[in-house]
Amino acid sequence: QVQLVESGGGLVQPGGSLRLSCTASRSIFSNSAMGWYRQAPGKQRELVATITSGGSTNYADSVKGRFTISRDNAENTVSLQMNSLKPEDTAVYYCNAKLRILATTTRNYWGQGTQVTVSS
């Protein structure tokens, strides 16, 4: 049974902070690069941040210096600390697990999404 459980979304004032968390099943998490994506109204889903199983991170330019992705392999959890939030950060945020099944084959799993709203 594959489950990605997200928490931490909500309404926040500009300049405020939120922390998103996502927990996946151990069998998926331990063999996955993890990431956070977001989709704003009328926009395509975009990558926010990723972290490999080894801890290598990547960020969208729009969030560099403000957001931090981390993972706790013992807890099977990936988190996204969001600081200095802006109205343009408003979106549904999705947790993603990219599972390596074979040497060149991956499979993606997604959370259901959590709404982040930054008021203006």
Tab-separated table of N, CA and C in Angstrom, residues 1-6 22-34 71-78 95-100 107-111:
chain	number	residue	atom	x	y	z
A	1	GLN	N	0.849	-1.174	0.000
A	1	GLN	CA	0.000	0.000	0.000
A	1	GLN	C	0.894	1.237	0.000
A	2	VAL	N	0.731	2.076	-1.009
A	2	VAL	CA	1.517	3.291	-1.142
A	2	VAL	C	0.683	4.470	-0.660
A	3	GLN	N	1.243	5.208	0.278
A	3	GLN	CA	0.554	6.372	0.816
A	3	GLN	C	1.538	7.516	0.993
A	4	LEU	N	1.182	8.673	0.466
A	4	LEU	CA	1.902	9.909	0.717
A	4	LEU	C	0.957	10.823	1.467
A	5	VAL	N	1.328	11.171	2.678
A	5	VAL	CA	0.474	11.953	3.554
A	5	VAL	C	1.115	13.312	3.779
A	6	GLU	N	0.392	14.366	3.419
A	6	GLU	CA	0.889	15.730	3.510
A	6	GLU	C	0.213	16.477	4.643
A	22	CYS	N	5.620	15.676	4.387
A	22	CYS	CA	5.066	14.570	3.614
A	22	CYS	C	5.740	13.289	4.054
A	23	THR	N	4.928	12.320	4.391
A	23	THR	CA	5.439	11.021	4.796
A	23	THR	C	4.994	9.963	3.798
A	24	ALA	N	5.937	9.172	3.341
A	24	ALA	CA	5.674	8.105	2.391
A	24	ALA	C	5.934	6.756	3.034
A	25	SER	N	5.452	5.710	2.401
A	25	SER	CA	5.751	4.376	2.890
A	25	SER	C	7.245	4.131	2.789
A	26	ARG	N	7.752	3.343	3.690
A	26	ARG	CA	9.192	3.107	3.762
A	26	ARG	C	9.744	2.519	2.467
A	27	SER	N	9.022	1.578	1.871
A	27	SER	CA	9.506	0.910	0.669
A	27	SER	C	9.657	1.874	-0.496
A	28	ILE	N	8.826	2.887	-0.540
A	28	ILE	CA	8.911	3.898	-1.583
A	28	ILE	C	9.976	4.932	-1.239
A	29	PHE	N	9.899	5.455	-0.038
A	29	PHE	CA	10.760	6.560	0.357
A	29	PHE	C	12.240	6.199	0.280
A	30	SER	N	12.592	5.022	0.735
A	30	SER	CA	13.997	4.647	0.828
A	30	SER	C	14.669	4.530	-0.530
A	31	ASN	N	13.893	4.391	-1.584
A	31	ASN	CA	14.438	4.248	-2.925
A	31	ASN	C	14.006	5.380	-3.851
A	32	SER	N	13.627	6.504	-3.271
A	32	SER	CA	13.076	7.597	-4.059
A	32	SER	C	13.806	8.908	-3.860
A	33	ALA	N	13.913	9.647	-4.959
A	33	ALA	CA	14.129	11.075	-4.855
A	33	ALA	C	12.780	11.694	-4.502
A	34	MET	N	12.793	12.666	-3.613
A	34	MET	CA	11.565	13.301	-3.174
A	34	MET	C	11.524	14.746	-3.643
A	71	ARG	N	15.026	15.980	4.199
A	71	ARG	CA	14.408	14.673	4.366
A	71	ARG	C	14.974	13.996	5.593
A	72	ASP	N	14.128	13.239	6.227
A	72	ASP	CA	14.503	12.439	7.372
A	72	ASP	C	14.263	10.998	6.981
A	73	ASN	N	15.328	10.299	6.632
A	73	ASN	CA	15.183	8.943	6.127
A	73	ASN	C	14.672	7.969	7.189
A	74	ALA	N	14.972	8.257	8.435
A	74	ALA	CA	14.482	7.400	9.506
A	74	ALA	C	12.976	7.535	9.683
A	75	GLU	N	12.453	8.727	9.384
A	75	GLU	CA	11.028	8.981	9.539
A	75	GLU	C	10.270	8.876	8.223
A	76	ASN	N	10.973	8.636	7.127
A	76	ASN	CA	10.364	8.545	5.794
A	76	ASN	C	9.595	9.825	5.465
A	77	THR	N	10.197	10.943	5.790
A	77	THR	CA	9.522	12.225	5.680
A	77	THR	C	10.365	13.238	4.914
A	78	VAL	N	9.714	13.976	4.050
A	78	VAL	CA	10.331	15.110	3.382
A	78	VAL	C	9.579	16.360	3.812
A	95	CYS	N	3.409	16.742	-2.890
A	95	CYS	CA	4.566	15.926	-2.573
A	95	CYS	C	4.742	14.872	-3.656
A	96	ASN	N	5.976	14.626	-4.041
A	96	ASN	CA	6.282	13.665	-5.092
A	96	ASN	C	7.380	12.709	-4.651
A	97	ALA	N	7.211	11.457	-5.015
A	97	ALA	CA	8.248	10.454	-4.833
A	97	ALA	C	8.555	9.834	-6.180
A	98	LYS	N	9.813	9.900	-6.576
A	98	LYS	CA	10.246	9.268	-7.816
A	98	LYS	C	11.003	8.011	-7.442
A	99	LEU	N	10.332	6.898	-7.606
A	99	LEU	CA	10.869	5.616	-7.178
A	99	LEU	C	11.681	4.965	-8.290
A	100	ARG	N	12.892	4.566	-7.970
A	100	ARG	CA	13.712	3.815	-8.904
A	100	ARG	C	13.362	2.345	-8.776
A	107	ARG	N	9.200	5.398	-11.277
A	107	ARG	CA	7.756	5.491	-11.151
A	107	ARG	C	7.425	6.601	-10.171
A	108	ASN	N	6.506	7.448	-10.546
A	108	ASN	CA	6.154	8.593	-9.722
A	108	ASN	C	4.906	8.346	-8.891
A	109	TYR	N	4.967	8.791	-7.647
A	109	TYR	CA	3.829	8.784	-6.751
A	109	TYR	C	3.597	10.204	-6.263
A	110	TRP	N	2.332	10.543	-6.062
A	110	TRP	CA	1.967	11.905	-5.702
A	110	TRP	C	1.068	11.948	-4.488
A	111	GLY	N	1.273	12.973	-3.686
A	111	GLY	CA	0.323	13.271	-2.646
A	111	GLY	C	-0.912	13.925	-3.235
